[in-house]
Coordinates of N, CA and C in Angstrom, one line a residue:
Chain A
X667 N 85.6 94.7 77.3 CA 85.9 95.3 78.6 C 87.2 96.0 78.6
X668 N 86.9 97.2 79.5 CA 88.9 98.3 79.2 C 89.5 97.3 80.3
X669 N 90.9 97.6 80.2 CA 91.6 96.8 81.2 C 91.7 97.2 81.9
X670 N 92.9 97.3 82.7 CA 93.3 98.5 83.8 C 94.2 99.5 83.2
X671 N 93.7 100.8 83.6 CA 94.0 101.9 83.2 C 95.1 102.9 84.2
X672 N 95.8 103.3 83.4 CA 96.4 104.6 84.3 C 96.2 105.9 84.2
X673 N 96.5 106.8 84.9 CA 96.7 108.3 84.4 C 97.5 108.7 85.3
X674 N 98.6 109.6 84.8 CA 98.7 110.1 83.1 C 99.6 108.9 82.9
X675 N 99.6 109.1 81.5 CA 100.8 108.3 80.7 C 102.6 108.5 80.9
X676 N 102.4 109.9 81.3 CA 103.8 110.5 81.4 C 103.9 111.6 82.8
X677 N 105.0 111.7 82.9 CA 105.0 112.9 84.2 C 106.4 113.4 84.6
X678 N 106.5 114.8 84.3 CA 107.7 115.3 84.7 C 107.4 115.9 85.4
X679 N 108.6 115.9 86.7 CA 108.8 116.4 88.5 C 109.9 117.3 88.3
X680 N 110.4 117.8 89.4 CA 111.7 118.0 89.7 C 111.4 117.7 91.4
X681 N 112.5 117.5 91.6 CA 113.2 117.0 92.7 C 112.5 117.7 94.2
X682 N 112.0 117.2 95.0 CA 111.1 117.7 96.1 C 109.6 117.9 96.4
X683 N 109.3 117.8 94.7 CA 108.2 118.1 94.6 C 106.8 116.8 94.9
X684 N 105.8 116.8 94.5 CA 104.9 115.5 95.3 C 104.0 115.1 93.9
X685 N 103.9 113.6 94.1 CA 103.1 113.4 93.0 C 102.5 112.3 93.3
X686 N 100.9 112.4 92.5 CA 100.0 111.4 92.7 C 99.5 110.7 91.4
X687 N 99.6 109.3 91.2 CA 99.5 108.4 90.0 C 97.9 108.0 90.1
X688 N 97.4 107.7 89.0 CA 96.0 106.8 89.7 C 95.8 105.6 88.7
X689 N 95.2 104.7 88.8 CA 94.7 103.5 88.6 C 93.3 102.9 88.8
X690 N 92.6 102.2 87.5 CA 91.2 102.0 87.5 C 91.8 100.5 87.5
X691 N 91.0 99.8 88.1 CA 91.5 97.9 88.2 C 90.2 97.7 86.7
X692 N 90.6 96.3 86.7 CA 89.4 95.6 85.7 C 88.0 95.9 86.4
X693 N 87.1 96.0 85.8 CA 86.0 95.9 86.3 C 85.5 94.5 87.2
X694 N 85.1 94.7 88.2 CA 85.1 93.5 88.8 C 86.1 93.0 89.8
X695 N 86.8 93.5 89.3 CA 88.5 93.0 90.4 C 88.7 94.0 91.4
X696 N 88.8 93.7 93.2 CA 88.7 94.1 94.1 C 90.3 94.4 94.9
X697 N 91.0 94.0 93.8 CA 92.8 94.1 94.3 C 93.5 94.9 93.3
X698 N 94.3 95.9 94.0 CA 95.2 96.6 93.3 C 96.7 96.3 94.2
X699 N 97.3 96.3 93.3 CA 99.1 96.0 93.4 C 99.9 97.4 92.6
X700 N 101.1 97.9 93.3 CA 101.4 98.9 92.5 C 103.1 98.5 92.7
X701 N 103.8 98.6 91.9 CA 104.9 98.1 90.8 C 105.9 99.2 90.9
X702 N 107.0 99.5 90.9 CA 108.2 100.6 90.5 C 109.1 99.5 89.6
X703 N 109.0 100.1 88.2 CA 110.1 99.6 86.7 C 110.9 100.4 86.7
X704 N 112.1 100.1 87.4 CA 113.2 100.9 87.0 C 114.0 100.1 85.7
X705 N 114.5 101.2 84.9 CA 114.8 100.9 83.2 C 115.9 100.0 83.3
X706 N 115.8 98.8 83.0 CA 116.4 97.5 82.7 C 116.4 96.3 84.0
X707 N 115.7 96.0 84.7 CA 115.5 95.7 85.8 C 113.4 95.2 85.8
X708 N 113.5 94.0 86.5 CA 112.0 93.8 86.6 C 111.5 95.0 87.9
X709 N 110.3 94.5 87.9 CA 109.5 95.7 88.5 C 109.6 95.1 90.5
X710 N 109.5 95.6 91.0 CA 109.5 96.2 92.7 C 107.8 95.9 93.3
X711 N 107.7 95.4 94.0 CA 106.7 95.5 94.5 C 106.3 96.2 95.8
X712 N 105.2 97.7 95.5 CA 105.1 98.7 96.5 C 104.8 98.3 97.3
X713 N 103.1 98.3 97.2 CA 101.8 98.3 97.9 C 100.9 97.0 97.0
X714 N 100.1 96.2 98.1 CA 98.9 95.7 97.4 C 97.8 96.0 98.3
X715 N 96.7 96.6 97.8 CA 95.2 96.7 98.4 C 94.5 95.5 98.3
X716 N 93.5 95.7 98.6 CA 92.2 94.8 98.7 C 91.0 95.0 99.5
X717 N 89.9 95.7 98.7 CA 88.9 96.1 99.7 C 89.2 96.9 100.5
X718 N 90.1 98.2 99.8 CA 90.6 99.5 100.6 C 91.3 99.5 101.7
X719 N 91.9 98.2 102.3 CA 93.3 98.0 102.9 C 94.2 97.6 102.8
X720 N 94.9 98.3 102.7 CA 96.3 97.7 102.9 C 97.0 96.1 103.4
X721 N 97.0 95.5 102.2 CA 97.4 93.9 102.5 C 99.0 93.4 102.5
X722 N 99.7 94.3 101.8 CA 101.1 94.3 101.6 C 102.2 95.5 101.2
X723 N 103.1 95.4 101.7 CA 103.8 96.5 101.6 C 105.1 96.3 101.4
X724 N 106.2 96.6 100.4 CA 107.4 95.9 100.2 C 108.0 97.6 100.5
X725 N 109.8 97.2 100.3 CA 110.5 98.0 101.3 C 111.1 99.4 100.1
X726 N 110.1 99.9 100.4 CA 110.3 101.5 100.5 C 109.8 102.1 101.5
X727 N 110.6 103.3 101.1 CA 110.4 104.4 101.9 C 109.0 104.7 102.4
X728 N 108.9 105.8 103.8 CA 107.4 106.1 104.4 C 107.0 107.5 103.1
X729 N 108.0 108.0 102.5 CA 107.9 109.1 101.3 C 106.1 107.8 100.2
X730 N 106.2 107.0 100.2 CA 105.6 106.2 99.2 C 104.1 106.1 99.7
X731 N 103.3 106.7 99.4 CA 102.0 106.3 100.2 C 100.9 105.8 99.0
X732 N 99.6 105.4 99.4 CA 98.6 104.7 98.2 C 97.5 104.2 99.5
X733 N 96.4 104.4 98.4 CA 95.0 104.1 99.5 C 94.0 103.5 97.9
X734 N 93.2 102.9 98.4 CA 92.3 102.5 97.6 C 90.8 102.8 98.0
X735 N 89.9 103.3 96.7 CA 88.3 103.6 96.9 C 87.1 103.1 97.2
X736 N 86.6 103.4 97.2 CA 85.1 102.7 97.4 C 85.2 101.6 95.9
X737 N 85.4 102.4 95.2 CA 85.0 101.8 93.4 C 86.4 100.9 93.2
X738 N 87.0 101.0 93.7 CA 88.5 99.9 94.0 C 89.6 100.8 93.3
X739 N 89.5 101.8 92.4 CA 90.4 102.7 92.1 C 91.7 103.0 93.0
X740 N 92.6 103.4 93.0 CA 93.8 103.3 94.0 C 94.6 104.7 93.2
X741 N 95.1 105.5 94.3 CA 96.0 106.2 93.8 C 97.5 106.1 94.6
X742 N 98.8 106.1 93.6 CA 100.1 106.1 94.4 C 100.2 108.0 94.5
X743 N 100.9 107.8 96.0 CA 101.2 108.9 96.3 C 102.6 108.9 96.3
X744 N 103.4 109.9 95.9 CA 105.0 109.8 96.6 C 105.5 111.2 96.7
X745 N 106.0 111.6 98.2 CA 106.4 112.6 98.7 C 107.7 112.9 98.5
X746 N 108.0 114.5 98.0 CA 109.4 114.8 98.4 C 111.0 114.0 97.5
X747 N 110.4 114.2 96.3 CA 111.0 113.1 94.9 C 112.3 113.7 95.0
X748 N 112.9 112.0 94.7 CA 114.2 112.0 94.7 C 114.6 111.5 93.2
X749 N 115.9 112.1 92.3 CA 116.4 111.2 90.7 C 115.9 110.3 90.8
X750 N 115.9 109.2 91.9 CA 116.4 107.9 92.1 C 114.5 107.1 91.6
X751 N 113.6 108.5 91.7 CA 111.7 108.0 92.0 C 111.6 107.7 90.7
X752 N 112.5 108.3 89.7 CA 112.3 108.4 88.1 C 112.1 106.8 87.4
X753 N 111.1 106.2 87.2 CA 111.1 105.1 86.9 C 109.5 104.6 86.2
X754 N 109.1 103.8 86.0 CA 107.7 103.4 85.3 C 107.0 102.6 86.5
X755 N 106.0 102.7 87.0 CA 105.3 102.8 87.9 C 103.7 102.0 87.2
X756 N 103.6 100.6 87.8 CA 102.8 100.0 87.0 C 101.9 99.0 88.3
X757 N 100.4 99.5 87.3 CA 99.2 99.2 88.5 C 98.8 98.1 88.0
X758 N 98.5 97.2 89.0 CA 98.1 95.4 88.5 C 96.6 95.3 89.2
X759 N 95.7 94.5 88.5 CA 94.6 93.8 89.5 C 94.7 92.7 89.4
X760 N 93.6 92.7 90.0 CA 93.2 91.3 90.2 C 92.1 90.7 91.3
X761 N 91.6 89.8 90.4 CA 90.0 89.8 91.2 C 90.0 89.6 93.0
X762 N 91.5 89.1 93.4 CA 91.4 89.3 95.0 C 92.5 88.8 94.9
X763 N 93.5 88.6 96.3 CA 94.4 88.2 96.4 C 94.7 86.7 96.8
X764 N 95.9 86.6 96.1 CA 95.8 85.1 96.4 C 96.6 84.3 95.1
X765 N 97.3 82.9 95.1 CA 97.9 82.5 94.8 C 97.9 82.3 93.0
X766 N 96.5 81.8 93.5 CA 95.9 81.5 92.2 C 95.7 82.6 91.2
X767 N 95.9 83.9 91.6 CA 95.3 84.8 90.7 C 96.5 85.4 90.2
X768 N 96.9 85.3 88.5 CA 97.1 86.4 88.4 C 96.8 87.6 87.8
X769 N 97.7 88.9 87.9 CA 97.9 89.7 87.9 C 97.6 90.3 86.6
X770 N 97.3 91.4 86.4 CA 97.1 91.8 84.7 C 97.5 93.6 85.1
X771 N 98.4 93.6 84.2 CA 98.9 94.9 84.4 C 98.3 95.9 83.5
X772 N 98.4 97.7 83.8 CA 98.1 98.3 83.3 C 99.6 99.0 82.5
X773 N 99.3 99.8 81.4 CA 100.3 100.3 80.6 C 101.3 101.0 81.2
X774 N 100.9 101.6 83.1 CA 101.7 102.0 83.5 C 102.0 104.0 83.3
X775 N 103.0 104.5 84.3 CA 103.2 106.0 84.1 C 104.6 106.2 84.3
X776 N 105.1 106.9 83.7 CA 106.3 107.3 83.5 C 106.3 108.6 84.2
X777 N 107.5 107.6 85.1 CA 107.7 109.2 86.1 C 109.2 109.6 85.4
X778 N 109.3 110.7 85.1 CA 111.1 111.5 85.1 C 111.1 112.7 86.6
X779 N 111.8 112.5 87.3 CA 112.5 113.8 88.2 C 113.7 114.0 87.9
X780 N 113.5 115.6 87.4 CA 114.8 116.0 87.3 C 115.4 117.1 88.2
Chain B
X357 N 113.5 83.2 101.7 CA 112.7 84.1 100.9 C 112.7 83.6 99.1
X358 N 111.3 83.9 98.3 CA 111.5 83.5 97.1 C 112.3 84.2 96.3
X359 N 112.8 83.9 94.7 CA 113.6 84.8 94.6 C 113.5 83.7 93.0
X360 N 113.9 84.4 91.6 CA 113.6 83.9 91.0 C 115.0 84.6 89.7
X361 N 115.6 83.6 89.5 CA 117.0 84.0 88.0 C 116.6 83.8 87.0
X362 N 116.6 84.8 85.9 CA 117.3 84.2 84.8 C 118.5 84.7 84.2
X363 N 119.2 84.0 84.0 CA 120.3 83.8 83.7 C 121.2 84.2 82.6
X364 N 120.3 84.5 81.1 CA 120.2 85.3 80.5 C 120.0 86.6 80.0
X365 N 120.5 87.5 79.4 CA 119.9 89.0 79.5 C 119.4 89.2 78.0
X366 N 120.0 88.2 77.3 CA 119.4 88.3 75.8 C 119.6 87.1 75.6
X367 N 118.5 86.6 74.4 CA 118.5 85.3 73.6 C 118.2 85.6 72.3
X368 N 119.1 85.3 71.4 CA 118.9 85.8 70.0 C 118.4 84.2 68.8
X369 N 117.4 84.4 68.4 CA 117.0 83.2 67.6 C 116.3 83.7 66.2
X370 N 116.6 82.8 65.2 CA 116.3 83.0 63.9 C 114.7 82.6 63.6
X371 N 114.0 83.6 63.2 CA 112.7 83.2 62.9 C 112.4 82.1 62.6
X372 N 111.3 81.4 62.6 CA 111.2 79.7 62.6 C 111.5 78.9 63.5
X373 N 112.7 79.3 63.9 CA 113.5 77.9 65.1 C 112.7 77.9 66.2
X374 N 112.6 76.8 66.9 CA 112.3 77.2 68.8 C 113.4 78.2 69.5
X375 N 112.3 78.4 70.2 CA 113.1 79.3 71.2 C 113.0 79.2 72.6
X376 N 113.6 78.9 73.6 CA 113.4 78.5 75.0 C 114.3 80.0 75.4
X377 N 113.4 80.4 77.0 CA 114.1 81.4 77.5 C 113.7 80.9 79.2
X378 N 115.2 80.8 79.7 CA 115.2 79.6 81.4 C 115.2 81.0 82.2
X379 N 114.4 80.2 82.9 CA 113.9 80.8 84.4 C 114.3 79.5 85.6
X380 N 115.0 80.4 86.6 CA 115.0 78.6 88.0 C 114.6 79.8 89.0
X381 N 114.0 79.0 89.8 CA 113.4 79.8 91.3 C 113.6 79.0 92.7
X382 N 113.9 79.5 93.6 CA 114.2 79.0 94.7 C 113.0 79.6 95.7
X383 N 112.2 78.5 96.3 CA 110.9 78.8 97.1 C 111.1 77.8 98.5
X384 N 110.3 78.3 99.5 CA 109.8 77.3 100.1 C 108.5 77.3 100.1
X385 N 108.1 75.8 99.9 CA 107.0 75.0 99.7 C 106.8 75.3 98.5
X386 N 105.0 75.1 97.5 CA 105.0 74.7 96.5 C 105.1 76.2 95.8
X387 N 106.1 76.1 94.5 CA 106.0 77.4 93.8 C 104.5 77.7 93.0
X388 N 104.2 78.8 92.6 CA 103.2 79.8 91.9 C 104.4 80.4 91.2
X389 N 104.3 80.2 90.0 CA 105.0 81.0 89.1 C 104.5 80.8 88.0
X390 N 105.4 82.4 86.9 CA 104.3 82.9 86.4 C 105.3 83.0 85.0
X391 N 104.7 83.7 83.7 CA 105.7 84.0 82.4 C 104.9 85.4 82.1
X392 N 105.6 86.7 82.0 CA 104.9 87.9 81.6 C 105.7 88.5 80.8
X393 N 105.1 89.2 79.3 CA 105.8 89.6 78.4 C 105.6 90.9 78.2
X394 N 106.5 91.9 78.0 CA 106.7 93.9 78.2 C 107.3 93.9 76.6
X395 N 106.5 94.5 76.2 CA 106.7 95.3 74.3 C 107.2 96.5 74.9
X396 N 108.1 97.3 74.3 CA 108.6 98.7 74.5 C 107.1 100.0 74.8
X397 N 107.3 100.3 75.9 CA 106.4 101.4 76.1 C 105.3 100.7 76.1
X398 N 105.0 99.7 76.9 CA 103.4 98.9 77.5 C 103.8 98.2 78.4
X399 N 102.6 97.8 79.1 CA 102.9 97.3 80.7 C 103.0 95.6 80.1
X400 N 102.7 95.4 81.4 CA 103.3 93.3 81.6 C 101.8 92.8 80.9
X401 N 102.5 92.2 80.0 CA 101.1 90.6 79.8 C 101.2 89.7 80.1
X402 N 100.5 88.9 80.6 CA 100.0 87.6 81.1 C 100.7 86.6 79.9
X403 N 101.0 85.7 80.3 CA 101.5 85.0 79.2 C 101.1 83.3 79.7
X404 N 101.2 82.8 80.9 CA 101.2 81.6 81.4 C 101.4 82.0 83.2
X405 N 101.2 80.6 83.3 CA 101.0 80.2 85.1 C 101.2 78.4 85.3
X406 N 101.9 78.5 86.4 CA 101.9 77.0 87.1 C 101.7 76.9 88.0
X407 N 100.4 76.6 88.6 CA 100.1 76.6 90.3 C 100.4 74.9 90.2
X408 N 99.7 73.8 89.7 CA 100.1 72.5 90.3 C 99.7 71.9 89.1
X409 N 99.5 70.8 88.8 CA 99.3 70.1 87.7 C 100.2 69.3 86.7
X410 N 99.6 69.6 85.6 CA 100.9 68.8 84.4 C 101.8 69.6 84.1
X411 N 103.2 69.3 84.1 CA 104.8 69.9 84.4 C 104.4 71.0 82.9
X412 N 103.8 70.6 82.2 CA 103.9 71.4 80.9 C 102.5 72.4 80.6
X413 N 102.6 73.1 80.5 CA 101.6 74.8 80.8 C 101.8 75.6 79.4
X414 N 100.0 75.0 78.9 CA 100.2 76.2 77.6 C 100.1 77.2 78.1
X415 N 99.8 78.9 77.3 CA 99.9 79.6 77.3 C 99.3 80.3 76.2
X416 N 99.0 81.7 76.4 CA 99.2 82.9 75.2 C 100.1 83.0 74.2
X417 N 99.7 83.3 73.0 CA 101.0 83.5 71.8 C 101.4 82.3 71.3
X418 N 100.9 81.0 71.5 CA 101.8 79.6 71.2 C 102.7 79.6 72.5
X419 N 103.0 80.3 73.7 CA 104.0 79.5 74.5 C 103.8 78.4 75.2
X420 N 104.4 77.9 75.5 CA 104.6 77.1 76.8 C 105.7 77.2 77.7
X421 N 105.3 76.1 78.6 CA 106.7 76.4 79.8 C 106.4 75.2 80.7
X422 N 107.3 74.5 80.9 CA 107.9 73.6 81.5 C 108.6 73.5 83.0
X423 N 107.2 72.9 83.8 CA 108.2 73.2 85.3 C 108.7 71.8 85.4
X424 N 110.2 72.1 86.4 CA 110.9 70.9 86.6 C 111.3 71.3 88.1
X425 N 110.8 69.9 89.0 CA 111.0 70.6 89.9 C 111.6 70.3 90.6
X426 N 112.7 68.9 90.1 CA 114.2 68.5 90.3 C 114.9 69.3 90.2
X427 N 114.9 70.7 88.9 CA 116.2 71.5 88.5 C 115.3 72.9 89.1
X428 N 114.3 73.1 89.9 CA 113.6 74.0 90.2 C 114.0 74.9 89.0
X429 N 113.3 74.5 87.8 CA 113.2 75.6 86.8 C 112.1 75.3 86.1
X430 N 111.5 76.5 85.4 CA 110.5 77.2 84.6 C 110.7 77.7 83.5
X431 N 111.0 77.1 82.4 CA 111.7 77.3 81.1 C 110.3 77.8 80.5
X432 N 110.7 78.7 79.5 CA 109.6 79.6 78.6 C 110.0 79.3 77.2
X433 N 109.1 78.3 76.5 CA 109.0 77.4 74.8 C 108.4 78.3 74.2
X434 N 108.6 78.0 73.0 CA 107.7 78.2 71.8 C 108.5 77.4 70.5
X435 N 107.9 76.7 69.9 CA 108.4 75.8 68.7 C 108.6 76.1 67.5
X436 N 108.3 77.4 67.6 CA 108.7 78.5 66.1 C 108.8 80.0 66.2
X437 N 109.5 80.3 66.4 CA 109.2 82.0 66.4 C 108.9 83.0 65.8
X438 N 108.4 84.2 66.2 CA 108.2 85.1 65.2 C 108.5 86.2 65.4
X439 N 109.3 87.1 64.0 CA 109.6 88.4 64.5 C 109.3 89.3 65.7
X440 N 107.6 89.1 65.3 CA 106.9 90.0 66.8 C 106.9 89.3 67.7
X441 N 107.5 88.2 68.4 CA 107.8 87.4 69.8 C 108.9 88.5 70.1
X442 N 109.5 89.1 69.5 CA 110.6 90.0 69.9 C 109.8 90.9 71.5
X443 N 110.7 91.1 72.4 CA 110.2 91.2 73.5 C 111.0 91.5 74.9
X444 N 110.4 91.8 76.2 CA 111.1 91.5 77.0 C 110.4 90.9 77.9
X445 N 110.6 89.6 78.5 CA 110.4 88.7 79.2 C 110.8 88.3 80.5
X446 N 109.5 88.7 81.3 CA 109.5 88.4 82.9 C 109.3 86.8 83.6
X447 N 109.7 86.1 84.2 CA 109.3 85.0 85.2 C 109.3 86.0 86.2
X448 N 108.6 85.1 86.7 CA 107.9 86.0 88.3 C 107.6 84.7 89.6
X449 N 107.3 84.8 90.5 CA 107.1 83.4 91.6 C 106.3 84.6 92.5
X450 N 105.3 84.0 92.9 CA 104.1 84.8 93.9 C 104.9 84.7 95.5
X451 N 104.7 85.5 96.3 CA 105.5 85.4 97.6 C 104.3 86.3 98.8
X452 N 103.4 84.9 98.7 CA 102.0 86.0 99.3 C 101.2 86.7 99.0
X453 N 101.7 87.9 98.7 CA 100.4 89.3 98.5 C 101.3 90.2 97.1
X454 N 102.7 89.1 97.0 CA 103.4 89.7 96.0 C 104.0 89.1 94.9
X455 N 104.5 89.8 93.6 CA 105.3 88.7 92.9 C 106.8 89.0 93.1
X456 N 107.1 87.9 93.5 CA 108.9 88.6 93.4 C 109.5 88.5 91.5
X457 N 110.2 88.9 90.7 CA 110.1 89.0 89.4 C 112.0 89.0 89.2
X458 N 112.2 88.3 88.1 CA 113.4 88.3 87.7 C 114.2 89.3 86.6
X459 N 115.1 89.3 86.5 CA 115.4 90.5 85.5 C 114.9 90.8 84.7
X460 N 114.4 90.1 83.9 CA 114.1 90.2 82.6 C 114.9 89.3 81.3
X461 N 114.8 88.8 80.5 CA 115.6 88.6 79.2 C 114.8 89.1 77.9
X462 N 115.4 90.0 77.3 CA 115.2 90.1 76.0 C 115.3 89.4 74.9
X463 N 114.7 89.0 74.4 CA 114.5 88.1 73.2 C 114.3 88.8 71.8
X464 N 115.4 88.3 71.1 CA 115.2 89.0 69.5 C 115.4 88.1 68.7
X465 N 114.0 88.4 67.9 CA 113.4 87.2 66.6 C 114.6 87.9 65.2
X466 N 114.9 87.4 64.8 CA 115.9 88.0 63.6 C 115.6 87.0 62.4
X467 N 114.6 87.8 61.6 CA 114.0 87.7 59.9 C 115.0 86.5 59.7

């Protein structure tokens, strides 16, 4: 079975411009969680979906948006990039939310804005 | 709010030896915490979990991890190491719909 997938692998911005990440969860798994890895530091917690709503949201910016599909796929959006967006950006599933579950991450996308 | 240290930014150990890498977490009510391990240029692996049970939690790779919940800590074992345990290592504690995640410590196995 593939894991969770990202696309792309990599991505260079410059500064203002808009960019959208996407994420395939495990097959089967109805929750997507999305991550900011800034380099040397554990990862941030954005957004978590579940069944195409919005279940959690940690403290960023309204610039940060993400929606999830019929197929549970999820894309991050982020508006209006600032140096500071330049970081590794990592999508998690998991079969629903909840204590007991965890998380299994994908390889993740590397954002640079310059 | 949860919130989870470690204390360490690097732990350097000689192949063979054990290697422990401390995690302590401060929760209220019962902790969910977790061990996830990042190779350069790949995402997080699963490594272990302590929802309730026996204080001691195998794991992936040979680890274990030991909750204590006198010293609210979650120490990350292994009883011999190996070059490729070389790594960077997450503790994490669930906070709802999220993980809250600690710095990280790097661990380097040295031949």
């Amino acid at each position: 079975d593939a894991g969770v997938t990202q696309s792309p692998t990599h991505l260079i911005k410059t500064r203002g411009q808009h960019v959208t990440l996407r994420c395939s969860p495990i097959s089967g798994h109805k929750s997507v969680s999305w991550y900011q890895q800034v380099l040397g530091q554990g990862p941030q917690f954005i957004f978590q979906y579940y069944e195409k709503e919005e279940r959690g949201r940690g403290n960023f910016p309204d610039r940060f948006s993400a929606r999830q599909f019929p197929n549970y796929s999820s894309e991050l959006n982020v508006n209006a990039l600032l140096l500071g967006d330049s970081a590794l950006y990592l999508c998690a599933s998991s079969f629903r939310p909840g204590e007991n579950n965890e998380q299994f991450f994908g390889p993740g996308t590397r954002l640079t804005v310059l | 709010a949860q919130s989870v240290a470690q204390p360490e930014d690097q732990v350097n150990v000689a192949e063979g030896n054990p290697l422990t890498v401390k995690c302590t977490y401060s929760v209220s009510g019962n902790p969910y915490l977790f061990w996830y391990v990042q190779y350069p240029n790949r995402g997080l692996q699963f490594l272990l979990k302590y929802i309730t049970g026996d204080n001691l939690v195998k794991g992936s790779y040979g680890f274990e991890a030991e909750f204590n919940k006198s010293q609210t800590s979650f120490h990350l074992k292994k009883p011999s190491a190996l070059v490729s345990d070389s790594a960077l290592y997450f503790c994490a504690v669930r906070d709802s719909y999220q993980l809250i995640w600690g710095a990280g410590t790097k661990l380097i196995i040295k031949p």
